[in-house]
């Protein structure tokens, strides 16, 4: 039989002749490639592991089915021993790679040159790293330094000179080298011995404003280093109080300048070689001040607001004075913005039809050549709340449910009340009615519900500005039916005919029915008579009963009934059957004459059993029969007055004087008028006549006048004469 013999792994690369380990060198920043190729049967599996050195944060990348280990951008942390293992069921073979990471020289510290004065000491440092460690060589003006002839001290990392002289000026170089490269750094050393040079021009003019710092410059070059001091006006004393600070570069800083800091200043610079001075002038101006009014405006949405910026600034700065407006740090353009709603007019800012997004911090910013000032106003926009959101129903019961919601934004006016409205789909769809109110900023309420209603709820929030739009409706909640909780109200009896009784009542509202099949159980019986109740079920809200005695009291009950049961026991109401006309006339009618136009009438009322209804009052009728002046009879023209209630007298005004009258009295009830009494005759006395109809002058001379006048329209009696009055 043919067969293949299994064999354990054998490394082909590196070959067995290389031994169990080998060394690999790689440059920092380069790519490390380690390769293992093995043969065997079954085919060996290759794996890599780092056995010494820092453990890598990530698994190294492999290529060519694990034969090559690849590391890019090699660092010092990648140094160590890597082991390649080839394994199968017959055994394993290993090889170790000792990886060394080397790098070219890099600077840790480079020598730094500079300007030095005669007599000073010099120290230059030079330090580099690399692998292998680089060697350091010092050079002077490009040539290696001979330590035997160099007057200073020299070491690997440092070179120094004491008591520098002019001839020590030179270019010092440090060179670091290893097998991977060379780096070179130079330091220019200049040894000088000169008197101070003041680079700032003499007579400079400076200006600042009160409260700001002033900086007077004195830029100096000197070797040796110069001593610097400042004086003011004619004083020789150096400025050294806390109000002044001398910077290292010779600049004098005057902190929080005051008016009295204005004047002439001198900068003095001196060293061992010489001395120099310059002067400078300082003007301290008044600081710019701003006030914005109103400071904290609170404006209703859609209303307008006007901000005014009042500025005070130094007259000398008028030419450079500029004013601008900002909102929340962003500058507003000089032209109107917001579709013409926001208008800037130098020191005023006007916003019409204010929107919610107009809320913010508005700043008036003034700038001059010397300072900047800023004043702010916090604009608060008030509006009705946003509608409540996320309505949720919980704690479902037959007669109650809990409604919860999330409040909308209050827009700077706290919510002081929430109004809960409902819609009953069965009875009044799409008609929203108020159900409850929640004070303050509460967001939940336990709602009392009526039976047999398919509810939907919504919430309206109220703040100091007004009412929000309603929220979106909640889910529906239908309560189960129940017997009525109440009976009809306002039970009454109306009748248009005698021997009839029409019982009426206010029907239950749809929300009060509590269930299907609503009817009214009407019970009645004559009051004071021992008899059973008469009963009848009706669906409408009235019941007419005929063939009853006229105007008799009845006890009446109306009870609500539906398919689930009856309402509570109803109260008894007293009502009367239909009325008829009174059948008796008042008696004992008499007249008392008060004056020529007024009389008082008396009568005896009719008996109660003759009223045959509810007595509403009495009517007095009268008419003129003739004039007592000429005896002429008149066509009867009746007049009447109504006196409400049960009374026995009345006043009749507006009569004609000196006339004969007839008068009757009748009683009336809800049905109508009863019979009149027998007429009573009375006469009115004479009265005051009307004025003459006219007065004319017919003729006149120096001693007399002839007059003519007309009779009065109504004499109201027998005329006895005229009274003539005149005035001179």
Short mmCIF file of N, CA and C in Angstrom, two decimals, residues 91-148:
data_model
loop_
_atom_site.label_atom_id
_atom_site.label_comp_id
_atom_site.label_asym_id
_atom_site.label_seq_id
_atom_site.Cartn_x
_atom_site.Cartn_y
_atom_site.Cartn_z
N UNK A 91 5.29 17.32 16.60
CA UNK A 91 6.27 18.03 17.41
C UNK A 91 6.30 19.51 17.06
N UNK A 92 7.41 20.19 17.45
CA UNK A 92 7.52 21.62 17.18
C UNK A 92 8.97 21.99 17.01
N UNK A 93 9.18 23.16 16.33
CA UNK A 93 10.53 23.71 16.14
C UNK A 93 10.44 25.20 16.46
N UNK A 94 11.53 25.74 17.10
CA UNK A 94 11.51 27.13 17.53
C UNK A 94 12.77 27.83 17.05
N UNK A 95 12.60 29.22 16.94
CA UNK A 95 13.76 30.08 16.69
C UNK A 95 13.50 31.43 17.35
N UNK A 96 14.54 31.97 17.99
CA UNK A 96 14.42 33.26 18.67
C UNK A 96 15.19 34.33 17.92
N UNK A 97 14.52 35.50 17.77
CA UNK A 97 15.14 36.67 17.14
C UNK A 97 15.39 37.72 18.22
N UNK A 98 16.67 38.07 18.44
CA UNK A 98 17.02 39.13 19.39
C UNK A 98 17.05 40.45 18.64
N UNK A 99 16.01 41.27 18.85
CA UNK A 99 15.84 42.51 18.09
C UNK A 99 16.45 43.67 18.86
N UNK A 100 17.34 44.41 18.19
CA UNK A 100 17.96 45.61 18.77
C UNK A 100 17.49 46.82 17.96
N UNK A 101 16.98 47.83 18.67
CA UNK A 101 16.50 49.05 18.02
C UNK A 101 17.55 50.13 18.21
N UNK A 102 18.08 50.65 17.13
CA UNK A 102 19.06 51.72 17.18
C UNK A 102 18.48 52.97 16.52
N UNK A 103 19.13 54.15 16.82
CA UNK A 103 18.62 55.40 16.25
C UNK A 103 19.77 56.37 16.06
N UNK A 104 19.66 57.28 15.08
CA UNK A 104 20.69 58.30 14.87
C UNK A 104 20.63 59.33 15.99
N UNK A 105 21.63 60.18 16.09
CA UNK A 105 21.67 61.17 17.18
C UNK A 105 20.47 62.14 17.12
N UNK A 106 20.02 62.56 18.33
CA UNK A 106 18.99 63.59 18.48
C UNK A 106 19.37 64.49 19.65
N UNK A 107 19.02 65.78 19.51
CA UNK A 107 19.41 66.75 20.53
C UNK A 107 18.51 66.65 21.76
N UNK A 108 19.14 66.64 22.91
CA UNK A 108 18.46 66.90 24.16
C UNK A 108 18.68 68.34 24.60
N UNK A 109 19.87 68.85 24.35
CA UNK A 109 20.22 70.23 24.72
C UNK A 109 21.21 70.75 23.70
N UNK A 110 20.84 71.89 23.03
CA UNK A 110 21.75 72.50 22.07
C UNK A 110 22.38 73.75 22.69
N UNK A 111 23.61 74.07 22.33
CA UNK A 111 24.24 75.29 22.86
C UNK A 111 23.52 76.53 22.34
N UNK A 112 23.40 77.55 23.19
CA UNK A 112 22.72 78.79 22.84
C UNK A 112 23.69 79.95 22.97
N UNK A 113 23.79 80.73 21.89
CA UNK A 113 24.68 81.89 21.90
C UNK A 113 24.00 83.10 22.49
N UNK A 114 24.66 84.27 22.35
CA UNK A 114 24.10 85.50 22.86
C UNK A 114 25.13 86.60 22.87
N UNK A 115 24.69 87.76 23.38
CA UNK A 115 25.57 88.91 23.51
C UNK A 115 26.02 88.99 24.96
N UNK A 116 27.31 89.11 25.16
CA UNK A 116 27.88 89.11 26.51
C UNK A 116 28.75 90.36 26.66
N UNK A 117 28.78 90.85 27.86
CA UNK A 117 29.66 92.00 28.15
C UNK A 117 31.01 91.50 28.65
N UNK A 118 32.02 92.35 28.52
CA UNK A 118 33.39 92.02 28.96
C UNK A 118 33.37 91.70 30.45
N UNK A 119 34.07 90.61 30.81
CA UNK A 119 34.18 90.23 32.21
C UNK A 119 33.17 89.19 32.65
N UNK A 120 32.12 88.95 31.85
CA UNK A 120 31.13 87.95 32.24
C UNK A 120 31.66 86.55 31.98
N UNK A 121 30.99 85.54 32.53
CA UNK A 121 31.35 84.14 32.33
C UNK A 121 30.41 83.52 31.30
N UNK A 122 30.90 82.51 30.59
CA UNK A 122 30.14 81.84 29.54
C UNK A 122 30.10 80.35 29.82
N UNK A 123 28.91 79.74 29.73
CA UNK A 123 28.74 78.30 29.83
C UNK A 123 27.84 77.87 28.68
N UNK A 124 28.34 76.92 27.83
CA UNK A 124 27.55 76.35 26.74
C UNK A 124 27.35 74.88 27.02
N UNK A 125 26.11 74.39 26.86
CA UNK A 125 25.79 73.00 27.12
C UNK A 125 25.44 72.31 25.82
N UNK A 126 25.79 71.01 25.73
CA UNK A 126 25.47 70.22 24.54
C UNK A 126 25.22 68.80 24.98
N UNK A 127 24.01 68.27 24.64
CA UNK A 127 23.66 66.92 25.06
C UNK A 127 22.83 66.28 23.97
N UNK A 128 23.18 65.02 23.60
CA UNK A 128 22.47 64.30 22.54
C UNK A 128 22.28 62.86 22.95
N UNK A 129 21.26 62.23 22.35
CA UNK A 129 21.01 60.81 22.59
C UNK A 129 21.02 60.09 21.26
N UNK A 130 21.17 58.76 21.31
CA UNK A 130 21.17 57.92 20.12
C UNK A 130 21.57 56.51 20.51
N UNK A 131 21.47 55.57 19.59
CA UNK A 131 21.87 54.20 19.85
C UNK A 131 22.56 53.67 18.58
N UNK A 132 23.85 53.45 18.67
CA UNK A 132 24.73 53.57 19.85
C UNK A 132 24.81 55.04 20.33
N UNK A 133 25.28 55.20 21.58
CA UNK A 133 25.41 56.54 22.15
C UNK A 133 26.36 57.35 21.28
N UNK A 134 25.92 58.57 20.88
CA UNK A 134 26.78 59.37 19.99
C UNK A 134 27.98 59.97 20.73
N UNK A 135 29.04 60.19 19.96
CA UNK A 135 30.22 60.89 20.51
C UNK A 135 30.04 62.39 20.27
N UNK A 136 30.57 63.22 21.19
CA UNK A 136 30.43 64.67 21.14
C UNK A 136 31.80 65.29 20.84
N UNK A 137 31.81 66.22 19.86
CA UNK A 137 33.04 66.97 19.56
C UNK A 137 32.71 68.45 19.48
N UNK A 138 33.53 69.29 20.17
CA UNK A 138 33.35 70.75 20.15
C UNK A 138 34.25 71.36 19.09
N UNK A 139 33.71 72.39 18.38
CA UNK A 139 34.49 73.10 17.37
C UNK A 139 34.41 74.60 17.63
N UNK A 140 35.46 75.32 17.22
CA UNK A 140 35.52 76.78 17.35
C UNK A 140 35.76 77.35 15.96
N UNK A 141 34.76 78.14 15.51
CA UNK A 141 34.83 78.71 14.16
C UNK A 141 35.08 77.63 13.12
N UNK A 142 34.43 76.45 13.30
CA UNK A 142 34.50 75.37 12.33
C UNK A 142 35.66 74.42 12.52
N UNK A 143 36.57 74.69 13.44
CA UNK A 143 37.74 73.83 13.64
C UNK A 143 37.64 73.15 15.00
N UNK A 144 38.07 71.87 15.07
CA UNK A 144 38.05 71.18 16.36
C UNK A 144 38.85 71.97 17.41
N UNK A 145 38.35 71.97 18.64
CA UNK A 145 39.01 72.70 19.73
C UNK A 145 40.10 71.81 20.31
N UNK A 146 41.27 72.39 20.43
CA UNK A 146 42.40 71.69 21.06
C UNK A 146 42.37 72.04 22.54
N UNK A 147 42.05 71.06 23.35
CA UNK A 147 41.92 71.31 24.79
C UNK A 147 43.21 71.81 25.40
N UNK A 148 44.33 71.51 24.76
CA UNK A 148 45.60 71.93 25.34
C UNK A 148 45.83 73.42 25.19
#
